[in-house]
Coordinates of C-alpha atoms and ligand atoms in Angstrom, one line a residue:
X6 CA 21.3 26.5 21.3
X7 CA 20.4 22.8 21.5
X8 CA 22.1 20.3 19.2
X9 CA 21.3 16.7 18.2
X10 CA 23.9 13.8 17.7
X11 CA 24.7 15.0 14.2
X12 CA 25.3 18.6 15.5
X13 CA 22.2 19.8 13.8
X14 CA 20.5 22.6 15.6
X15 CA 17.3 21.4 17.3
X16 CA 16.3 24.6 19.1
X17 CA 17.7 28.0 18.4
X18 CA 18.1 30.4 21.4
X19 CA 15.0 32.4 20.3
X20 CA 12.8 29.2 20.7
X21 CA 14.4 28.2 23.9
X22 CA 13.8 31.7 25.1
X23 CA 13.6 31.9 28.9
X24 CA 14.0 28.2 29.2
X25 CA 17.7 28.1 28.2
X26 CA 19.5 24.8 28.5
X27 CA 21.1 26.0 31.8
X28 CA 17.8 26.9 33.3
X29 CA 16.2 23.6 32.2
X30 CA 19.1 21.8 33.8
X31 CA 18.7 23.7 37.0
X32 CA 14.9 23.4 37.2
X33 CA 15.1 20.1 39.0
X34 CA 11.4 19.2 38.8
X35 CA 10.9 19.9 35.1
X36 CA 13.8 17.8 34.1
X37 CA 12.9 15.0 36.5
X38 CA 9.5 14.4 34.9
X39 CA 9.0 16.8 32.1
X40 CA 5.4 17.0 30.9
X41 CA 4.2 16.4 27.4
X42 CA 1.6 19.2 26.9
X43 CA -0.7 17.5 24.4
X44 CA -1.9 13.9 24.5
X45 CA -0.1 11.4 22.3
X46 CA -2.3 8.8 20.6
X47 CA -1.0 5.3 21.4
X48 CA -1.9 2.3 19.2
X49 CA -1.1 -1.0 20.8
X50 CA -0.5 -4.1 18.6
X51 CA 0.3 -7.8 18.4
X52 CA 2.6 -10.6 19.3
X53 CA 6.3 -10.0 20.1
X54 CA 6.1 -6.3 19.4
X55 CA 3.2 -6.0 21.9
X56 CA 5.4 -7.6 24.5
X57 CA 8.3 -5.2 23.8
X58 CA 5.8 -2.3 23.5
X59 CA 4.7 -2.5 27.1
X60 CA 8.3 -3.1 28.4
X61 CA 9.4 0.1 26.6
X62 CA 6.4 2.1 28.0
X63 CA 6.9 0.8 31.5
X64 CA 10.7 1.0 31.7
X65 CA 11.7 3.8 29.4
X66 CA 8.9 6.2 29.0
X67 CA 6.4 6.5 31.9
X68 CA 9.1 6.6 34.7
X69 CA 10.8 9.5 33.0
X70 CA 8.1 11.8 31.6
X71 CA 4.6 12.8 32.4
X72 CA 2.5 12.1 29.3
X73 CA -1.2 11.5 28.7
X74 CA -1.6 8.6 26.2
X75 CA -4.9 8.3 24.3
X76 CA -4.8 4.5 24.2
X77 CA -6.3 2.4 21.4
X78 CA -5.9 -1.4 21.5
X79 CA -5.3 -2.5 17.9
X80 CA -4.4 -6.0 19.0
X81 CA -6.1 -8.6 16.8
X82 CA -8.5 -9.7 19.6
X83 CA -9.8 -6.3 20.1
X84 CA -10.1 -5.5 16.4
X85 CA -12.2 -8.6 16.1
X86 CA -14.4 -7.7 19.1
X87 CA -15.0 -4.2 17.8
X88 CA -15.5 -5.3 14.2
X89 CA -12.4 -3.2 13.4
X90 CA -14.1 0.0 14.6
X91 CA -11.1 0.6 16.9
X92 CA -8.8 1.1 13.9
X93 CA -10.9 3.9 12.5
X94 CA -11.3 5.5 16.0
X95 CA -7.5 5.5 16.3
X96 CA -7.1 7.1 12.9
X97 CA -9.5 9.8 13.8
X98 CA -7.7 10.4 17.1
X99 CA -4.4 10.8 15.3
X100 CA -6.0 13.4 13.0
X101 CA -7.5 15.2 16.0
X102 CA -4.3 15.3 18.2
X103 CA -1.7 15.4 15.4
X104 CA 0.8 12.8 16.8
X105 CA 0.4 9.0 17.2
X106 CA 2.7 6.1 18.0
X107 CA 1.9 2.6 16.8
X108 CA 3.0 -0.9 17.7
X109 CA 3.2 -3.4 14.8
X110 CA 0.0 -5.3 14.1
X111 CA -1.1 -8.5 12.4
X112 CA -2.6 -8.2 9.0
X113 CA -4.7 -11.4 9.1
X114 CA -4.7 -13.9 6.2
X115 CA -6.7 -17.1 6.2
X116 CA -4.1 -18.8 8.4
X117 CA -4.3 -16.1 11.0
X118 CA -8.1 -16.2 10.9
X119 CA -7.9 -19.8 12.1
X120 CA -5.0 -19.2 14.5
X121 CA -6.9 -16.4 16.3
X122 CA -10.4 -17.6 15.6
X123 CA -11.4 -14.4 13.9
X124 CA -14.8 -13.5 12.5
X125 CA -13.0 -12.5 9.3
X126 CA -9.7 -11.4 7.7
X127 CA -9.8 -7.8 8.9
X128 CA -8.0 -5.4 6.6
X129 CA -4.5 -4.1 7.3
X130 CA -4.7 -1.5 10.1
X131 CA -1.8 0.4 8.4
X132 CA -3.7 0.5 5.1
X133 CA -6.9 1.7 6.9
X134 CA -5.0 4.5 8.7
X135 CA -2.9 5.5 5.7
X136 CA -6.1 5.7 3.6
X137 CA -7.9 7.8 6.2
X138 CA -4.9 10.2 6.7
X139 CA -4.0 10.1 3.0
X140 CA -0.4 10.0 4.3
X141 CA 3.0 9.3 2.9
X142 CA 5.3 6.9 4.8
X143 CA 8.9 7.8 5.3
X144 CA 11.3 5.0 6.3
X145 CA 14.7 5.9 7.6
X146 CA 17.5 3.5 8.8
X147 CA 18.8 4.1 12.3
X148 CA 22.6 4.2 12.0
X149 CA 25.2 3.0 14.4
X150 CA 28.9 3.6 13.7
X151 CA 29.9 -0.1 14.2
X152 CA 27.4 -1.5 11.7
X153 CA 28.8 -1.3 8.2
X154 CA 26.1 -1.3 5.5
X155 CA 26.0 -4.3 3.1
X156 CA 26.5 -1.8 0.2
X157 CA 30.0 -0.3 0.7
X158 CA 29.1 3.0 -0.8
X159 CA 26.3 3.8 1.6
X160 CA 27.5 6.3 4.1
X161 CA 24.4 8.2 4.9
X162 CA 20.8 7.1 5.5
X163 CA 18.7 6.4 2.4
X164 CA 15.1 7.4 3.3
X165 CA 12.3 5.8 1.4
X166 CA 9.2 7.9 0.9
X167 CA 6.4 5.5 0.1
X168 CA 3.2 6.8 -1.5
X169 CA 0.6 5.3 0.9
X170 CA -2.5 5.3 -1.2
X171 CA -3.9 3.3 -4.1
X172 CA -2.3 1.2 -6.8
X173 CA -2.5 -2.5 -6.0
X174 CA -3.3 -1.8 -2.4
X175 CA -6.8 -0.6 -3.5
X176 CA -7.1 -3.0 -6.4
X177 CA -10.1 -4.9 -7.7
X178 CA -8.6 -8.2 -8.9
X179 CA -10.1 -11.5 -9.8
X180 CA -9.4 -14.9 -11.2
X181 CA -10.8 -15.1 -14.7
X182 CA -12.6 -18.4 -14.9
X183 CA -12.4 -19.0 -18.7
X184 CA -12.7 -17.5 -22.2
X185 CA -14.2 -14.0 -22.3
X186 CA -13.4 -10.3 -22.4
X187 CA -12.2 -8.1 -19.6
X188 CA -12.7 -4.3 -20.0
X189 CA -12.3 -1.1 -18.0
X190 CA -15.2 1.2 -18.2
X191 CA -15.3 4.9 -17.3
X192 CA -18.7 6.4 -16.7
X193 CA -18.6 10.2 -16.3
X194 CA -20.4 11.4 -13.2
X195 CA -22.1 14.2 -15.1
X196 CA -22.8 14.3 -18.8
X197 CA -21.0 12.1 -21.3
X198 CA -21.0 8.6 -22.7
X199 CA -19.1 5.8 -21.0
X200 CA -15.7 5.0 -22.3
X201 CA -14.5 1.4 -22.5
X202 CA -11.0 0.0 -22.8
X203 CA -10.4 -3.6 -23.6
X204 CA -7.9 -5.1 -21.2
X205 CA -7.7 -8.5 -22.7
X206 CA -9.6 -11.1 -24.6
X207 CA -9.1 -14.3 -22.7
X208 CA -9.0 -17.6 -24.6
X209 CA -8.8 -19.5 -21.4
X210 CA -8.6 -18.9 -17.6
X211 CA -6.3 -16.2 -16.2
X212 CA -6.2 -13.3 -13.9
X213 CA -7.0 -9.6 -14.2
X214 CA -6.8 -6.5 -12.0
X215 CA -8.0 -2.9 -12.0
X216 CA -6.0 -0.3 -10.0
X217 CA -6.4 3.4 -9.6
X218 CA -4.9 6.5 -8.0
X219 CA -6.0 10.1 -7.8
X220 CA -4.4 13.5 -8.7
X221 CA -5.1 14.8 -5.2
X222 CA -3.3 11.9 -3.6
X223 CA -0.3 12.0 -6.0
X224 CA 0.1 15.7 -5.5
X225 CA -0.1 15.4 -1.7
X226 CA 2.5 12.6 -1.9
X227 CA 4.8 14.9 -3.8
X228 CA 4.2 17.8 -1.4
X229 CA 4.9 15.6 1.6
X230 CA 8.2 14.4 0.0
X231 CA 9.2 18.0 -0.7
X232 CA 8.4 19.1 2.9
X233 CA 10.3 16.1 4.3
X234 CA 13.3 16.8 2.0
X235 CA 13.4 20.4 3.0
X236 CA 13.3 19.6 6.7
X237 CA 16.0 16.9 6.3
X238 CA 18.1 18.7 3.6
X239 CA 18.3 15.7 1.3
X240 CA 18.1 15.4 -2.5
X241 CA 14.9 13.8 -3.9
X242 CA 14.7 11.0 -6.4
X243 CA 11.5 9.9 -7.9
X244 CA 11.3 6.8 -10.0
X245 CA 8.6 5.0 -12.0
X246 CA 8.2 3.0 -15.2
X247 CA 6.7 5.6 -17.6
X248 CA 8.3 4.0 -20.6
X249 CA 6.0 1.0 -20.2
X250 CA 3.0 2.5 -18.3
X251 CA 2.8 5.7 -20.3
X252 CA -0.4 7.0 -18.9
X253 CA -0.5 5.6 -15.3
X254 CA 3.2 6.0 -14.4
X255 CA 3.6 8.9 -16.9
X256 CA 0.9 10.8 -14.9
X257 CA 2.8 10.2 -11.7
X258 CA 6.0 11.6 -13.3
X259 CA 4.2 14.6 -14.7
X260 CA 2.3 15.6 -11.4
X261 CA 5.4 15.0 -9.3
X262 CA 7.4 17.2 -11.6
X263 CA 4.8 20.0 -11.4
X264 CA 4.9 20.0 -7.7
X265 CA 8.7 20.2 -7.7
X266 CA 8.6 23.1 -10.2
X267 CA 6.1 24.9 -7.9
X268 CA 8.7 24.8 -5.1
X269 CA 11.8 25.1 -7.2
X270 CA 12.9 28.4 -5.5
X271 CA 12.8 26.8 -2.0
X272 CA 14.5 23.7 -3.2
X273 CA 17.2 25.7 -4.9
X274 CA 17.7 27.9 -1.9
X275 CA 18.2 24.8 0.3
X276 CA 20.6 23.3 -2.3
X277 CA 18.3 20.3 -2.9
X278 CA 18.4 18.6 -6.3
X279 CA 15.6 16.6 -7.9
X280 CA 16.1 13.7 -10.3
X281 CA 13.5 11.6 -12.1
X282 CA 14.7 8.2 -13.1
X283 CA 13.3 5.0 -14.5
X284 CA 12.8 2.6 -11.5
X285 CA 15.4 0.1 -12.8
X286 CA 17.9 2.8 -13.3
X287 CA 17.2 4.2 -9.8
X288 CA 17.9 0.7 -8.3
X289 CA 21.2 0.5 -10.2
X290 CA 22.3 4.0 -9.3
X291 CA 21.4 3.4 -5.7
X292 CA 24.1 0.7 -5.4
X293 CA 26.7 3.2 -6.3
X294 CA 25.4 6.1 -4.3
X295 CA 26.6 7.3 -0.9
X296 CA 23.1 7.9 0.4
X297 CA 21.7 11.0 2.1
X298 CA 18.8 11.0 -0.3
X299 CA 15.0 10.8 -0.1
X300 CA 13.9 8.2 -2.6
X301 CA 10.2 8.8 -3.4
X302 CA 8.5 5.6 -4.4
X303 CA 5.2 4.5 -5.7
X304 CA 3.2 2.4 -3.2
X305 CA 4.4 -1.1 -4.2
X306 CA 8.0 0.0 -4.9
X307 CA 8.1 1.6 -1.5
X308 CA 6.9 -1.6 0.2
X309 CA 9.6 -3.7 -1.5
X310 CA 12.5 -1.4 -1.5
X311 CA 12.1 -0.3 2.1
X312 CA 12.8 -3.9 3.1
X313 CA 15.8 -4.0 0.8
X314 CA 17.2 -0.8 2.1
X315 CA 16.5 -1.8 5.7
X316 CA 18.3 -5.1 5.4
X317 CA 21.1 -3.4 3.5
X318 CA 21.7 -1.1 6.4
X319 CA 21.6 -3.9 8.9
X320 CA 18.5 -5.3 10.5
X321 CA 14.7 -4.7 10.2
X322 CA 15.0 -4.0 13.8
X323 CA 16.9 -0.8 12.9
X324 CA 14.4 0.9 10.6
X325 CA 12.0 3.6 11.7
X326 CA 8.9 4.7 9.9
X327 CA 6.6 7.8 10.0
X328 CA 3.3 8.4 8.2
X329 CA 3.0 12.1 7.3
X330 CA -0.4 13.4 6.3
X331 CA -0.8 16.6 4.2
X332 CA -3.1 17.9 7.0
X333 CA -0.1 17.8 9.4
X334 CA -0.7 14.6 11.4
X335 CA 2.2 12.2 12.1
X336 CA 2.1 8.5 13.1
X337 CA 5.4 6.9 14.2
X338 CA 6.1 3.2 14.1
X339 CA 8.8 0.5 13.6
X340 CA 9.1 -0.6 9.9
X341 CA 9.1 -4.3 10.9
X342 CA 6.2 -6.6 11.7
X343 CA 5.1 -8.4 14.9
X344 CA 8.2 -10.7 14.8
X345 CA 6.0 -13.8 14.9
X346 CA 8.7 -16.4 15.2
X347 CA 10.2 -14.8 18.3
X348 CA 6.7 -14.6 19.8
X349 CA 6.1 -18.4 19.5
X350 CA 9.4 -18.9 21.4
X351 CA 8.3 -16.4 24.0
X352 CA 5.0 -18.3 24.4
X353 CA 6.9 -21.5 25.0
X354 CA 8.8 -19.7 27.8
X355 CA 12.1 -19.6 25.9
X356 CA 14.3 -16.6 26.1
X357 CA 14.1 -14.2 23.1
X358 CA 16.4 -11.6 21.7
X359 CA 14.3 -9.2 19.8
X360 CA 15.7 -5.8 18.8
X361 CA 13.6 -3.0 20.3
X362 CA 15.4 -0.1 18.7
X363 CA 12.9 0.7 15.9
X364 CA 10.0 0.6 18.4
X365 CA 12.0 2.8 20.8
X366 CA 12.6 5.3 17.9
X367 CA 8.9 5.2 17.2
X368 CA 8.3 6.6 20.7
X369 CA 11.1 9.1 20.5
X370 CA 10.0 10.2 17.0
X371 CA 6.5 10.9 18.4
X372 CA 7.9 12.7 21.5
X373 CA 10.2 14.8 19.4
X374 CA 7.4 15.9 17.0
X375 CA 5.1 16.6 20.0
X376 CA 7.9 18.7 21.5
X377 CA 8.4 20.6 18.3
X378 CA 4.7 21.4 18.0
X379 CA 4.2 22.1 21.7
X380 CA 7.6 24.0 22.0
X381 CA 8.8 21.9 24.9
X382 CA 12.5 21.5 24.5
X383 CA 12.8 19.4 27.7
X384 CA 10.9 16.7 25.9
X385 CA 13.3 16.9 22.9
X386 CA 16.2 16.6 25.3
X387 CA 14.6 13.4 26.8
X388 CA 14.0 11.9 23.3
X389 CA 17.5 12.7 22.3
X390 CA 18.9 11.1 25.5
X391 CA 16.9 7.9 25.0
X392 CA 18.1 7.6 21.4
X393 CA 21.7 8.4 22.3
X394 CA 21.7 5.8 25.2
X395 CA 20.3 3.1 22.9
X396 CA 22.8 3.8 20.0
X397 CA 25.8 4.2 22.4
X398 CA 24.9 0.8 23.9
X399 CA 25.1 -0.8 20.4
X400 CA 28.3 1.1 19.6
X401 CA 29.8 -0.3 22.8
X402 CA 29.2 -3.8 21.5
X403 CA 26.1 -4.7 23.5
X404 CA 23.5 -6.0 21.1
X405 CA 20.5 -8.2 20.4
X406 CA 21.0 -11.4 18.4
X407 CA 20.1 -9.9 15.0
X408 CA 23.1 -7.6 15.2
X409 CA 25.7 -10.0 16.6
X410 CA 27.5 -10.5 13.3
X411 CA 26.6 -7.2 11.8
X412 CA 28.7 -5.1 14.2
X413 CA 32.5 -4.9 14.0
X414 CA 34.1 -6.5 15.8
X415 CA 31.4 -9.2 16.0
X416 CA 29.9 -9.5 19.5
X417 CA 30.8 -12.7 21.4
X418 CA 27.4 -12.8 23.1
X419 CA 24.0 -11.2 22.9
X420 CA 21.4 -9.8 25.2
X421 CA 17.9 -11.1 25.8
X422 CA 15.0 -8.8 24.9
X423 CA 14.6 -7.9 28.6
X424 CA 18.3 -7.6 29.5
X425 CA 18.9 -5.3 26.6
X426 CA 16.0 -3.0 27.6
X427 CA 17.3 -3.1 31.2
X428 CA 20.7 -1.9 30.0
X429 CA 19.2 1.0 28.1
X430 CA 17.2 1.9 31.2
X431 CA 20.3 1.9 33.4
X432 CA 22.2 4.1 30.8
X433 CA 19.2 6.5 30.5
X434 CA 18.9 6.8 34.3
X435 CA 22.6 7.7 34.5
X436 CA 22.3 10.3 31.7
X437 CA 19.2 11.9 33.4
X438 CA 21.0 12.0 36.8
X439 CA 24.1 13.5 35.2
X440 CA 22.0 16.2 33.5
X441 CA 20.4 17.1 36.8
X442 CA 23.6 17.2 38.7
Ligands
NAP15 P1 8.5 -9.4 10.8 O1 7.8 -9.1 12.1 O2 8.9 -8.2 10.0 O3 9.8 -10.3 11.0 C1 10.4 -11.1 10.0 C2 11.8 -11.6 10.5 O4 12.7 -10.5 10.6 C3 11.7 -12.1 12.0 O5 11.3 -13.4 12.1 C4 13.2 -11.8 12.4 O6 14.1 -12.8 11.8 C5 13.4 -10.5 11.7 N1 13.1 -9.3 12.5 C6 12.1 -8.4 12.3 N2 12.1 -7.5 13.3 C7 13.0 -7.8 14.2 C8 13.5 -7.3 15.4 N3 12.9 -6.2 15.9 N4 14.5 -7.9 16.1 C9 15.0 -9.0 15.6 N5 14.7 -9.6 14.4 C10 13.7 -9.0 13.7 O7 7.6 -10.2 9.8 P2 6.8 -11.6 10.1 O8 7.2 -12.2 11.4 O9 6.8 -12.4 8.9 O10 5.3 -11.0 10.2 C11 4.5 -11.1 11.4 C12 3.3 -10.2 11.3 O11 3.6 -8.8 11.2 C13 2.4 -10.5 10.1 O12 1.2 -10.9 10.6 C14 2.3 -9.2 9.3 O13 1.0 -9.0 8.9 C15 2.7 -8.2 10.3 N6 3.3 -7.0 9.8 C16 2.9 -5.8 10.4 C17 3.5 -4.6 10.0 C18 3.1 -3.3 10.7 O14 2.2 -3.3 11.6 N7 3.7 -2.2 10.5 C19 4.5 -4.6 9.1 C20 4.9 -5.8 8.5 C21 4.3 -7.0 8.9 P3 14.5 -14.1 12.6 O15 13.2 -14.9 12.8 O16 15.4 -14.7 11.6 O17 15.2 -13.8 13.9
MG16 MG1 6.5 -4.8 3.4

């Protein structure tokens, strides 16, 4: 039997089979540089996270395991050169191989277009990949014992499941120049007359927006949440605003409820409870809750509340993220962005102290999933050791600047980006040697 930090069973003896833990330990070569059977799709990114990304790869991954990385450079310069084709190529590769790991990337706005002399403001790579994989994003805080959450009642992780398709992220919006009528028109594809809904009769300038979602995407969102909750054994909350948006939000509530009913036997057997709440009620309840729940959120709510939950648990640098597609593809990343401010310091040659934990957990998440699919427990062991080393370092009071006042007792000094990674490397090397001894 192989256990993780929370004493959850990772591999039962049947799965380990002939490669029992003892024989893995004794088979020097395998443990020295275990091989990842199937390629992992690697998506490189931008700014400070790109700097950290290559350090993690060079110091903590490649020296320890043998892995073929299908590399796609999603850095803003290469997206511009390829007219963003590289993003779609990467999305297809994730669908093909099943597991990807992604560095944070710039979503350019007009300021970034000037800064990087881009041909245009290319769309968000995350939105492109999410739309292609029709995935749901799950964000989970990475917990260290010496970091007390800002909300006293939070004892266990609160996982945010963000519906990753549609709503305002696929909106058509415009500035209404002056008096006139804005309508929504539905033209049936086959027979039937168009149906028109008046949105507003403007007496002066204003703004308007049309948004949409599809039953298929809502249902696959609900299914992904159910699968995730079953695998993590957490209760599920779903919240929306169906009292106001009776049709749009009401439809989400209805379809989500139907998918839950369809799996009620499995959920009951696993002791998982489902609650529907109004979004404002859910926010209030959350502040009194001990955690250990999967909070399924509509796209915008998930965007906003994942940042709230992340900072409530400590730092953005301690929040991991995975995109799960209904076809069984997984993409792991950190929840934070490219940490732009730190990058400008780095460019000036100043020391930085950027937390690499969420990026490291993106790598370990991808390796763990690959190991589960390939049935290679030695890769799971490696991922576990890397995570343990990183968390144990924080728990011993060695931290980056963002955590200095969050840990108790507060740290007196902090590590630079590089020295922190070096300490993880040293700890990992010790653990690997101990395992082989
Ligand atoms: P950010 O990268 O999330 O960082 C915002 C602030 O949070 C940082 O300035 C820093 O605060 C703190 N922070 C975040 N991650 C940290 C870490 N690992 N260690 C220490 N502190 C951390 O957001 P941003 O700098 O405003 O955005 C930069 C770019 O990221 C944007 O172009 C945006 O499009 C992109 N973005 C990408 C993704 C993605 O690819 N998944 C997600 C979000 C944003 P202090 O400065 O106070 O130290
Ligand atoms: Mg956000």
